[in-house]
Structure formats: C-alpha cells, structure tokens
Short mmCIF file of C-alpha atoms in Angstrom, two decimals:
data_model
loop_
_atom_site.label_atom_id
_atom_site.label_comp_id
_atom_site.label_asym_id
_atom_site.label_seq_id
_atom_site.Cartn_x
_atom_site.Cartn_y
_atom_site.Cartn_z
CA UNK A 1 17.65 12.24 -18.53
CA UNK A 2 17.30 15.26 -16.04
CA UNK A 3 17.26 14.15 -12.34
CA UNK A 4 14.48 14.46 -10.09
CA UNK A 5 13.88 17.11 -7.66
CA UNK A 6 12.18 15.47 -4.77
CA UNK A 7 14.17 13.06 -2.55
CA UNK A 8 13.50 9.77 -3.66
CA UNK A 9 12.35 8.06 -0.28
CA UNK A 10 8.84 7.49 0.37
CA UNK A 11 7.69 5.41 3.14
CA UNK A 12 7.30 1.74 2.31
CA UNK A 13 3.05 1.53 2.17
CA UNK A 14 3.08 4.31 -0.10
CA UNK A 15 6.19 3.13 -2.44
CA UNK A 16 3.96 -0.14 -2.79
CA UNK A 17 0.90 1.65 -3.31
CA UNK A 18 2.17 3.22 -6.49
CA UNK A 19 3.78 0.19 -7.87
CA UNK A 20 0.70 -1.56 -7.57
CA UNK A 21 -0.99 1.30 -9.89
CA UNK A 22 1.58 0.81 -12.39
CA UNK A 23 -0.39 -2.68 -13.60
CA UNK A 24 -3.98 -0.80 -14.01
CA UNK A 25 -3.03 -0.11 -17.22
CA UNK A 26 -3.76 -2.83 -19.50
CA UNK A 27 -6.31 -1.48 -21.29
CA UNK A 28 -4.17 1.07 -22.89
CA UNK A 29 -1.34 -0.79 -23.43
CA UNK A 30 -3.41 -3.48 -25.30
CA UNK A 31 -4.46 -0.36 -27.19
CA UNK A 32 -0.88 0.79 -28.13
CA UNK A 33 0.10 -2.66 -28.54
CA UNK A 34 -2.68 -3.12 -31.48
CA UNK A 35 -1.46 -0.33 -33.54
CA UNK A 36 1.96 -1.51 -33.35
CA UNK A 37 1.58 -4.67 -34.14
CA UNK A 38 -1.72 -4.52 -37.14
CA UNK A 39 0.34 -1.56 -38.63
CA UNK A 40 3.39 -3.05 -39.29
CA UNK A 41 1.60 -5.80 -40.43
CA UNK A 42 -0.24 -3.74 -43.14
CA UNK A 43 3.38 -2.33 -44.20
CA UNK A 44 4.67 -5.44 -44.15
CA UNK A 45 2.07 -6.65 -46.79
CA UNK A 46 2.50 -3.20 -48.30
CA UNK A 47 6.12 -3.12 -49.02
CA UNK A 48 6.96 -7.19 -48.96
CA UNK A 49 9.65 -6.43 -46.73
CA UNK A 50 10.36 -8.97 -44.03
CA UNK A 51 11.59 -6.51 -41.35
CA UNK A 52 8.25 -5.18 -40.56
CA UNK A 53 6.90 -8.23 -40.25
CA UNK A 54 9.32 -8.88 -37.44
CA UNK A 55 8.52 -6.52 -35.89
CA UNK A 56 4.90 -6.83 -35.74
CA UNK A 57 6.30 -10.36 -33.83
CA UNK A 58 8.61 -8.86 -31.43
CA UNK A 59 5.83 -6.63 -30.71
CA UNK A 60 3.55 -9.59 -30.22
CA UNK A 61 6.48 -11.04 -27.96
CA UNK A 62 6.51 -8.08 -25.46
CA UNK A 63 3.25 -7.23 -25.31
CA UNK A 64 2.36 -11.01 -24.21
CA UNK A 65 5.28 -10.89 -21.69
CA UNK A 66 3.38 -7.80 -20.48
CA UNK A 67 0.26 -9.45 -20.10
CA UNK A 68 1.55 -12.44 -18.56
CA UNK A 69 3.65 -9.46 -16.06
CA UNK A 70 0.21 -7.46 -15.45
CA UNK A 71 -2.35 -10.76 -14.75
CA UNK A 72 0.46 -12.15 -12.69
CA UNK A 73 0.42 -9.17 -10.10
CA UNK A 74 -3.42 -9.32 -10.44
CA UNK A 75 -3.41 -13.05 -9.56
CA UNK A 76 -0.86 -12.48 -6.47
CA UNK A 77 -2.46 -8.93 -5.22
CA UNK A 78 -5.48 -10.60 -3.22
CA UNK A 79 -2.92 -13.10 -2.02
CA UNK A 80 -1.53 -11.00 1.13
CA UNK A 81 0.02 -7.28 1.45
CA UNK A 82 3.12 -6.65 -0.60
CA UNK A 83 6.08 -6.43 0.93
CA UNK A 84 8.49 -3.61 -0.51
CA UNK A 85 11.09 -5.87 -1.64
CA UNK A 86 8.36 -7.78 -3.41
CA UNK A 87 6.35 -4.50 -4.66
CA UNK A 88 10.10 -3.98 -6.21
CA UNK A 89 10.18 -7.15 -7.93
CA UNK A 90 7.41 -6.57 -9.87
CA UNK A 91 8.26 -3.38 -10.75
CA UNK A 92 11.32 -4.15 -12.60
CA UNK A 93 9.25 -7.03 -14.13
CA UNK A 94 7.24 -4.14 -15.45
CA UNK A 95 9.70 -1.92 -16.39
CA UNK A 96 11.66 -4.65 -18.79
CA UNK A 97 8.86 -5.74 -20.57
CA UNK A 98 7.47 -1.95 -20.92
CA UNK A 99 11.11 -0.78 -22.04
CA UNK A 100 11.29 -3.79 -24.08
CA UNK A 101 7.78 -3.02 -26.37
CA UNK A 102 9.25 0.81 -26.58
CA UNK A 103 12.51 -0.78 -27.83
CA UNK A 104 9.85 -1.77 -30.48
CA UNK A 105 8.52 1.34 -31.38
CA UNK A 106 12.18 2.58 -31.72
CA UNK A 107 12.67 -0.36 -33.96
CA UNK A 108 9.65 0.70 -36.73
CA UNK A 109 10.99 4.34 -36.19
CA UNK A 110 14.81 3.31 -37.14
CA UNK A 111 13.28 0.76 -40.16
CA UNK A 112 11.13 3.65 -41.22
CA UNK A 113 14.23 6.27 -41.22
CA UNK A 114 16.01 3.90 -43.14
CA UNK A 115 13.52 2.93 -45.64
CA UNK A 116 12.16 6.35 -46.13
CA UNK A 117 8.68 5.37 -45.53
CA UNK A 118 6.57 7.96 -44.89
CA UNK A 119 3.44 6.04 -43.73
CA UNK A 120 6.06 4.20 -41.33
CA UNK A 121 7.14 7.67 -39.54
CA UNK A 122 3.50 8.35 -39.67
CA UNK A 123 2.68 5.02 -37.24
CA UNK A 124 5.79 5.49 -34.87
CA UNK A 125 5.57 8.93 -34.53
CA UNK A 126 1.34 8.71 -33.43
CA UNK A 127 2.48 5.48 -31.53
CA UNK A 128 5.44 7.65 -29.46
CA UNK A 129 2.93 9.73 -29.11
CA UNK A 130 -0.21 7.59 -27.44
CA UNK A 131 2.50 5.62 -25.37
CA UNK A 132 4.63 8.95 -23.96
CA UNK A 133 1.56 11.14 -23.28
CA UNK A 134 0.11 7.97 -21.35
CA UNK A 135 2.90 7.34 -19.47
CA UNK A 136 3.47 10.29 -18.09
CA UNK A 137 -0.15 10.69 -16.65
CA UNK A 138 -0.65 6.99 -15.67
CA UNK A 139 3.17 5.72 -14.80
CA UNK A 140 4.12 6.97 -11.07
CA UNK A 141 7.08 6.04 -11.57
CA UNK A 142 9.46 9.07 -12.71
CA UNK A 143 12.54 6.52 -13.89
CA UNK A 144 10.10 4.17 -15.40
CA UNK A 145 8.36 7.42 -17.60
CA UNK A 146 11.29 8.58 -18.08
CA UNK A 147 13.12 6.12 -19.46
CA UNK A 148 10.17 4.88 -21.93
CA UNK A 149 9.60 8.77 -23.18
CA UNK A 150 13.49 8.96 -23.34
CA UNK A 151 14.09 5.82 -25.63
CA UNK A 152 10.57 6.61 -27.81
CA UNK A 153 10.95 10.27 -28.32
CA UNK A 154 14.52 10.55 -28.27
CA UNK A 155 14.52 7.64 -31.26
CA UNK A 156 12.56 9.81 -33.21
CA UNK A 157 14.68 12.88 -32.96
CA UNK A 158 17.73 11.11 -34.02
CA UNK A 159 15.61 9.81 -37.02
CA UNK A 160 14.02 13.03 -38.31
CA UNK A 161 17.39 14.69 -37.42
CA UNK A 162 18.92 12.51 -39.48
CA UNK A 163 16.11 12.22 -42.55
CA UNK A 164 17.87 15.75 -44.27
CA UNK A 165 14.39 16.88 -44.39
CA UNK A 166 14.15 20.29 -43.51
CA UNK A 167 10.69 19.67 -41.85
CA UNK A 168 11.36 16.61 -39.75
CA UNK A 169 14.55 18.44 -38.62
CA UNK A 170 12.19 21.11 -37.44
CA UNK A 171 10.04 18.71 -36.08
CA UNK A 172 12.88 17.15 -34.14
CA UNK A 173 13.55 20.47 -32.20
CA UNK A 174 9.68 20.41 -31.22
CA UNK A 175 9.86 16.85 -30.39
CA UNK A 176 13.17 17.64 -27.97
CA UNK A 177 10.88 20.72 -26.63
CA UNK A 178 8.33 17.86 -26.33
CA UNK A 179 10.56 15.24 -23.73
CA UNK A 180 11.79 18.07 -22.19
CA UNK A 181 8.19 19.10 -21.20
CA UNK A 182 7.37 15.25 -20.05
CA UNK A 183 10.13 15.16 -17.89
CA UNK A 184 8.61 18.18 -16.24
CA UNK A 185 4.76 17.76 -16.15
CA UNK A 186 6.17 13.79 -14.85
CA UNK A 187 8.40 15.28 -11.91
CA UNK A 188 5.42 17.39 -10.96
CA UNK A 189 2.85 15.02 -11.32
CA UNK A 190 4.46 12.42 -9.45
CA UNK A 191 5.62 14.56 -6.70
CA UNK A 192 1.82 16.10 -6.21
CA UNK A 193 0.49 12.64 -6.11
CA UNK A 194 3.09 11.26 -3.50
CA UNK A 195 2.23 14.35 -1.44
CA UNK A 196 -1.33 13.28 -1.92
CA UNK A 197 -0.77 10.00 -0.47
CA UNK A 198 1.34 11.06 2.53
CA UNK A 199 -1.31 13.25 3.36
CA UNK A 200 -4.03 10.78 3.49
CA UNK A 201 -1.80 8.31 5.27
CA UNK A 202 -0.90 10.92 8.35
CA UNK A 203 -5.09 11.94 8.40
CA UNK A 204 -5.90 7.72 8.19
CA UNK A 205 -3.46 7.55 11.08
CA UNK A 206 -4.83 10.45 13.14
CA UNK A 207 -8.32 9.11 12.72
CA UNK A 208 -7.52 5.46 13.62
CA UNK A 209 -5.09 6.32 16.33
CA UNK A 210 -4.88 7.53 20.09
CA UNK A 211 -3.15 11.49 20.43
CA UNK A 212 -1.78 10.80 23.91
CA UNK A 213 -0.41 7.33 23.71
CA UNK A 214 0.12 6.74 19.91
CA UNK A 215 -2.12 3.80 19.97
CA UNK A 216 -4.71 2.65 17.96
CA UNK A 217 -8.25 3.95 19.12
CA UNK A 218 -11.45 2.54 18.80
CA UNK A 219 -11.30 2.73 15.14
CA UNK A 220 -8.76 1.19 14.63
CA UNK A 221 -9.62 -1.67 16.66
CA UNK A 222 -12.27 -2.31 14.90
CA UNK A 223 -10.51 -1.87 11.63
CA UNK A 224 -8.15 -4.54 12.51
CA UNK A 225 -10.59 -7.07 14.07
CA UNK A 226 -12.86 -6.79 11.01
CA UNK A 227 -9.86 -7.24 8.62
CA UNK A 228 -9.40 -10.73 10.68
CA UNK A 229 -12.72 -11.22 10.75
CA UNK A 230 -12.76 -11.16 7.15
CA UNK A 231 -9.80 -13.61 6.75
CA UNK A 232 -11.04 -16.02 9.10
CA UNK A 233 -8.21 -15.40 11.21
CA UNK A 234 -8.04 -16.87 14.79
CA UNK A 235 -7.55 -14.40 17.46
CA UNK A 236 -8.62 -13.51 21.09
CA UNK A 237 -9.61 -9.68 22.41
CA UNK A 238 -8.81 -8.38 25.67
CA UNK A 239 -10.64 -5.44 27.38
CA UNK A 240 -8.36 -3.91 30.15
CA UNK A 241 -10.23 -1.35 32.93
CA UNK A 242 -8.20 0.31 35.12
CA UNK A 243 -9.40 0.20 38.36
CA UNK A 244 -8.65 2.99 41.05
CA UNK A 245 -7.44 5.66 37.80
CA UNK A 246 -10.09 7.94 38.87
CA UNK A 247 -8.86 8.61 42.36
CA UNK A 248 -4.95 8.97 40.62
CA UNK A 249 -6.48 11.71 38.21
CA UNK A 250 -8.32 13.46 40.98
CA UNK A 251 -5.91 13.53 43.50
CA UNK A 252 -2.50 14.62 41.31
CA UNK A 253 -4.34 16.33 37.95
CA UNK A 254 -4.92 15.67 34.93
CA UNK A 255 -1.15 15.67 33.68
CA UNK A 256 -0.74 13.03 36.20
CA UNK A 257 -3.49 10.93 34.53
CA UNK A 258 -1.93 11.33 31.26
CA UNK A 259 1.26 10.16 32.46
CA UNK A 260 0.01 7.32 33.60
CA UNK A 261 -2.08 6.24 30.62
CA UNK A 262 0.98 6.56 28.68
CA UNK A 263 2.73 4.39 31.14
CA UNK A 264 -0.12 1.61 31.22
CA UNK A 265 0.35 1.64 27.09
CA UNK A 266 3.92 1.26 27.24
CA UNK A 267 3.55 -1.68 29.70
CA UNK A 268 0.97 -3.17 27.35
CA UNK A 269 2.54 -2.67 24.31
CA UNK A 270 5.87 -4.30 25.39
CA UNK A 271 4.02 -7.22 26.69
CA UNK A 272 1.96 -8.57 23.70
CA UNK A 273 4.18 -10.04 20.64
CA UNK A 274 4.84 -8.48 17.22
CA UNK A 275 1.54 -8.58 15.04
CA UNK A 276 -0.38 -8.41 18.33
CA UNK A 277 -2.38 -4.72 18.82
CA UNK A 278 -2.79 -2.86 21.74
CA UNK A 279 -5.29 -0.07 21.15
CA UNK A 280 -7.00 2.99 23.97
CA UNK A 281 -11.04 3.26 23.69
CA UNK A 282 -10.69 6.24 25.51
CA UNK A 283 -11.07 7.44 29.46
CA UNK A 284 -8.73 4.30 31.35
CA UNK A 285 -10.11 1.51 28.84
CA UNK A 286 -7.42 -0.38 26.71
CA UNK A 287 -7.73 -3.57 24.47
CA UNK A 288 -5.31 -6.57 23.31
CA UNK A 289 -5.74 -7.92 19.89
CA UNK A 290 -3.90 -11.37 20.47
CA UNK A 291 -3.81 -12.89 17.05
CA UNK A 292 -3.08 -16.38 15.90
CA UNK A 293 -4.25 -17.55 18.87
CA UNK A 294 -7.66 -19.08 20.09
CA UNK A 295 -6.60 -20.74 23.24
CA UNK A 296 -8.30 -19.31 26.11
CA UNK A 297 -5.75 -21.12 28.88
CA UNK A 298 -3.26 -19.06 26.66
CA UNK A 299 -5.23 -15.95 26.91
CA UNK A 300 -5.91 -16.03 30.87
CA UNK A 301 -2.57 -16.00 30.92
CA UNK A 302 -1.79 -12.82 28.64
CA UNK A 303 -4.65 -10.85 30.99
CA UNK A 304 -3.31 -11.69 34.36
CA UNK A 305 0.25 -11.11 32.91
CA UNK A 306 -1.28 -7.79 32.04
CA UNK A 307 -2.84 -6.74 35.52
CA UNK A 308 0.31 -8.33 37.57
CA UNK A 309 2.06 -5.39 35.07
CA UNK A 310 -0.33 -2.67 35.54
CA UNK A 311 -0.30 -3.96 39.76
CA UNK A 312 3.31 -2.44 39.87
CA UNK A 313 4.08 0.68 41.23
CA UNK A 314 4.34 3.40 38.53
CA UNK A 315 6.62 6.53 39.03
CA UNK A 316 4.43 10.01 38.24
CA UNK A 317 5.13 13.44 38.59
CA UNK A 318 8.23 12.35 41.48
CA UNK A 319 5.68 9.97 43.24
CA UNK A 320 4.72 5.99 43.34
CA UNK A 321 1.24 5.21 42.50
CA UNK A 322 -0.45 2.16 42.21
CA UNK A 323 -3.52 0.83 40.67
CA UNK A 324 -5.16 -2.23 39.44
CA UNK A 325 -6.46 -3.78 36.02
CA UNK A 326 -9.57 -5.91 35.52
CA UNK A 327 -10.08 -7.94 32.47
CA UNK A 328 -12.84 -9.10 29.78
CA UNK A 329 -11.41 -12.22 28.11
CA UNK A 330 -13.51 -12.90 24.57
CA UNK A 331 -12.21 -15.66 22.47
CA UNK A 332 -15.11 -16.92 19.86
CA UNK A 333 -15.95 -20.92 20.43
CA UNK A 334 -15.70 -23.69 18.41
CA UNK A 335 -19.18 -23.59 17.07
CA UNK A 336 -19.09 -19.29 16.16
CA UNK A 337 -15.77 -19.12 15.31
CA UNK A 338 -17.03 -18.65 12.01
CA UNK A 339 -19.49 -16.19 12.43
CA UNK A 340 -18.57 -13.82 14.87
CA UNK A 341 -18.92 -10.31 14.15
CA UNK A 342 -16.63 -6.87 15.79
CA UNK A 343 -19.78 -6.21 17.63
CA UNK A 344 -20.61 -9.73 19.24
CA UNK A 345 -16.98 -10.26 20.08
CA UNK A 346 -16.24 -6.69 21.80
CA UNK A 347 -20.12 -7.12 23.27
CA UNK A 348 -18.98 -10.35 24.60
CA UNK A 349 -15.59 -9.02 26.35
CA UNK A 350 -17.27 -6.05 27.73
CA UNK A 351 -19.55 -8.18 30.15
CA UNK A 352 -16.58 -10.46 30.52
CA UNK A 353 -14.87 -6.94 31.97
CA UNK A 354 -18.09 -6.02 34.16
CA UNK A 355 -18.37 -9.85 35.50
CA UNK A 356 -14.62 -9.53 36.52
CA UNK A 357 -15.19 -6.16 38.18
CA UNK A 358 -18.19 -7.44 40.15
CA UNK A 359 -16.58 -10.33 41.02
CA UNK A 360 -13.85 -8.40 43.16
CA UNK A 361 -11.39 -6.42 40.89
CA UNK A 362 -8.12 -6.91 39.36
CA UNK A 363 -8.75 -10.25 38.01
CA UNK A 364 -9.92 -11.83 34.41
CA UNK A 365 -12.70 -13.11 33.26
CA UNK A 366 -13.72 -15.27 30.02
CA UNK A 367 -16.30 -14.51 28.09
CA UNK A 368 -19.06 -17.20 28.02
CA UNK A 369 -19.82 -17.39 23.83
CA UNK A 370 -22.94 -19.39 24.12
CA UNK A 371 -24.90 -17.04 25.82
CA UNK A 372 -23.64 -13.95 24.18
CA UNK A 373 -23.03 -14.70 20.58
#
C-alpha cells in the first residue's frame, strides 16, 4: 500500500467531521451487500456446493454487524458533539466490519479461482468493482479505502494470476493498473476535500470572530446563545460598556484604543470559566455568556468582578490609564425560561446596561424579565 502524501494531522473538528461521513453510506452498502449475498445464493443452488452458501451467511453476518455499526452512530450523533477519541472509536468499528464484508468478497473470489467457475469470477469481479469505485469517492478515509481496494482488488489479481488463463492474466495487469489508480484519485480526493474543510473552518471563524481581540463577535454570540437556546440550556448574558474609552482613544490614538480593547478581553476572558464565552459587539461593547448557571446572586457577582477588573489601572503605550465598566445583567425567569429568544434576552440586557449607566456608572444592573420578555 503506497503511503500518503499529505501529513496526516488535521485539526480535531475536521478529523470528526469526516468520520462522521463515513456512516452516510448505507444505502450502497446494502446495495453491495445484496449482490453478494443473493448471488452466492443462486450458485449455491446452482452448483450444490455448500461453500457458497457460507458465504452468502458470512456475508449476511457482516453486513448486519455493519448495520448495527452505522444505526448505532446515527442513534448517538444527535446525542452531543463527538469527541475525537470517540469519533475514533467508531471509526475502527467501521473499518472491521467494512474489512470484514471485503474479506467476503475475497472469499467468493478465492472459491471461484478454485472451482473454476466462471459465473463466480463474474459476481466478485463486478462486486470488487461497485465496492472499490465507491469507496474511493465516498470513504474519506485514505487507510480505510485503501485497505478495502487493497484486500478486494489485490484478491483478484492473485486469482486471475493464478487461473493460467492467458486473459485473466492480462486482466490482472489492468486490474494492478486499476489499485494503483485508486490509491491515487483516493490521495487526491481526500486531500482536496480536507483542504475544503479547513478552508471553510478559517472563513466560519473569521465571520463569527473579532480581528483585533480574537473573540467571538456578534455572530457568534448569537450563534452560541441560540445553540443553548435550542438545548434548553440554563445560562445568564452579560453586556459590558466601557465607560470613559472614548476620552482614552481621543486623547492617545487609535493604537492606544486597540491596546486597550485587547487588554479589557484578556481580563475578561481569564475571568469567566472554561465553556463560558466572552465575545466584542464592536466599538467598547463586550458580552459574557455564563453558562450552566441561572442564579442571578451568582451573576451580580461575575459583573462587578468584571468592572472591579476593568477599574484597574491598565499599562498603554508606556502610560497608566484607567476606566470604568457598566453592566446589563439578563438571566431569563422562572416563568420564560422556556421561551426566551437571542433577541428578548440581549434586548433585555441592553436596557439592563442603559439603567446601570443612568443610574451612575460602573455598576450592574439586572434585567427585570417581566417587563421585557
């Protein structure tokens, strides 16, 4: 089997976004499976001999353990994200039971050689065929493809090599030509579609993220609060204004602003826990995703925690400058928790953030649901 060419590392969401498309084809293998297994059983009836009818079993065997593999991811897939380990797991799950029906194949091919039955070269070679040119377009998986096209095709190269016919020999030289050609068109295939996928991760993140301080933007705020909002997740938002930014940016430039915003992020974003989100709506605005958690005591706490951190000096451009933080507080009730929506809850924090800012400046404010939602 001829190595890859690409480095095998891909970053974990996109690893586990190809395994998952391994198990999309059922259809297919059902198909391939259904030859197998009503062909031999015609031969079988054909010929009386007992061998093919085993292996229209064992072909019965491994395709069911490849249902039971396939509907088993299906069943667990809605369940939570994959993790990679996991992803992994069923991989190799897929790959045994896959190399074990191909193992099959090989079997009618070797009982075929041996027997000199033409109509039984006839079945395994179409069957090699159907599964290998499948595989290499649908499996995403280069070691996977190639070790199914290398244990199908290579069987039947041994076999018409070995036949001392003069035109399966010759056949067996196309049929080499043949692998060789699916480890190729696989490599490139494979690599083109990770390249694909890396792609549209970096333009996902650049649309969902913040270009000065790396965090999420307004998109991807919302993004991530209607993903909880759709798993009826408890969480709380925060809306952080900076107050006195303005006079900062006019008085030491714009490069002086930037500094600071990317100061005021890393403060924020080494204050919340891991799974929390800390995301930049643009100008001196921030949010806090606080997930898990639907205690407003709790949250108070995380907002004034946040503007006694954004109260402390910062260091920019060689000089201390201060300035403040006030704070929307939106945590949906008892009676909406339910049925909030993005909109209602950031609606909600926003005049939470005004009240506070009327009421005097660097201070919180909750969010009063009733009259809002």
């Amino acid at each position: 089997m001829r190595p890859r060419k690409r480095a095998p590392h891909l970053p974990a969401e996109i690893e586990i976004e190809i395994i998952s498309r391994l198990f999309a084809a059922l259809p297919q293998i059902l198909c391939i499976a259904a030859g197998l297994i009503i062909g031999s059983a015609i031969m079988a009836a054909q010929t009386g001999r007992w061998v093919f009818w085993w292996i229209a079993i064992a072909g019965v065997a491994t395709t069911a353990a490849r249902v039971v593999n396939i509907l088993g991811f299906k069943r667990r897939e809605p369940k939570g994200r994959l993790t990679l380990a996991e992803a992994r797991r069923w991989e190799a799950g897929y790959a045994y039971t896959a190399f074990a029906f191909t193992l099959v194949i090989a079997a009618l091919t070797v009982t075929a050689a041996w027997l000199h039955h033409p109509g039984g070269f006839v079945l395994s070679l179409g069957l090699t065929m159907a599964l290998t040119a499948g595989s290499y377009l649908r499996t995403l998986r280069y070691w996977i493809c190639a070790g199914l096209s290398t244990i199908a095709v290579g069987t039947q190269v041994a076999a018409f090599l070995l036949s001392g016919d003069a035109l399966y020999q010759a056949l067996s030289i196309l049929l080499g030509v043949y692998l060789y050609s699916i480890y190729e068109s696989s490599d490139y295939i494979i690599g083109q579609f990770e390249e694909l996928l890396i792609i549209r991760r970096d333009l996902d993140f650049a649309a969902s993220h913040d270009p000065l301080t790396g965090l999420a933007n307004r998109r991807g705020l919302e993004k991530v609060l209607q993903q909880a909002r759709e798993a009826d997740e408890r969480l709380g938002l925060l809306l952080i204004d900076l107050d006195g930014f303005k006079e900062v940016n006019d008085r030491h430039g714009h490069h002086a602003g930037d500094d600071l915003l990317k100061q005021v992020a890393a403060r924020l974003q080494a204050m919340v826990r891991p799974g929390d989100l800390v995301a930049r709506l643009g100008g001196d605005e921030f949010a806090v995703v606080v997930r898990g958690s639907a205690d407003p005591a709790a949250l108070s706490g995380i907002a004034e925690r946040a503007v006694s951190l954004i109260k402390a000096p910062f260091v920019i451009i060689g000089q201390v400058v201060t300035v403040g933080a006030s704070v929307g507080i939106s945590v949906p009730s008892a009676a909406v928790s339910t049925n909030w929506t993005v909109e209602s809850l950031t609606r909600s924090a926003d005049e939470a953030l005004y009240g506070a800012k009327r009421a005097g400046k660097g201070r919180s404010m909750i969010a009063q649901w009733d009259d809002v939602a």
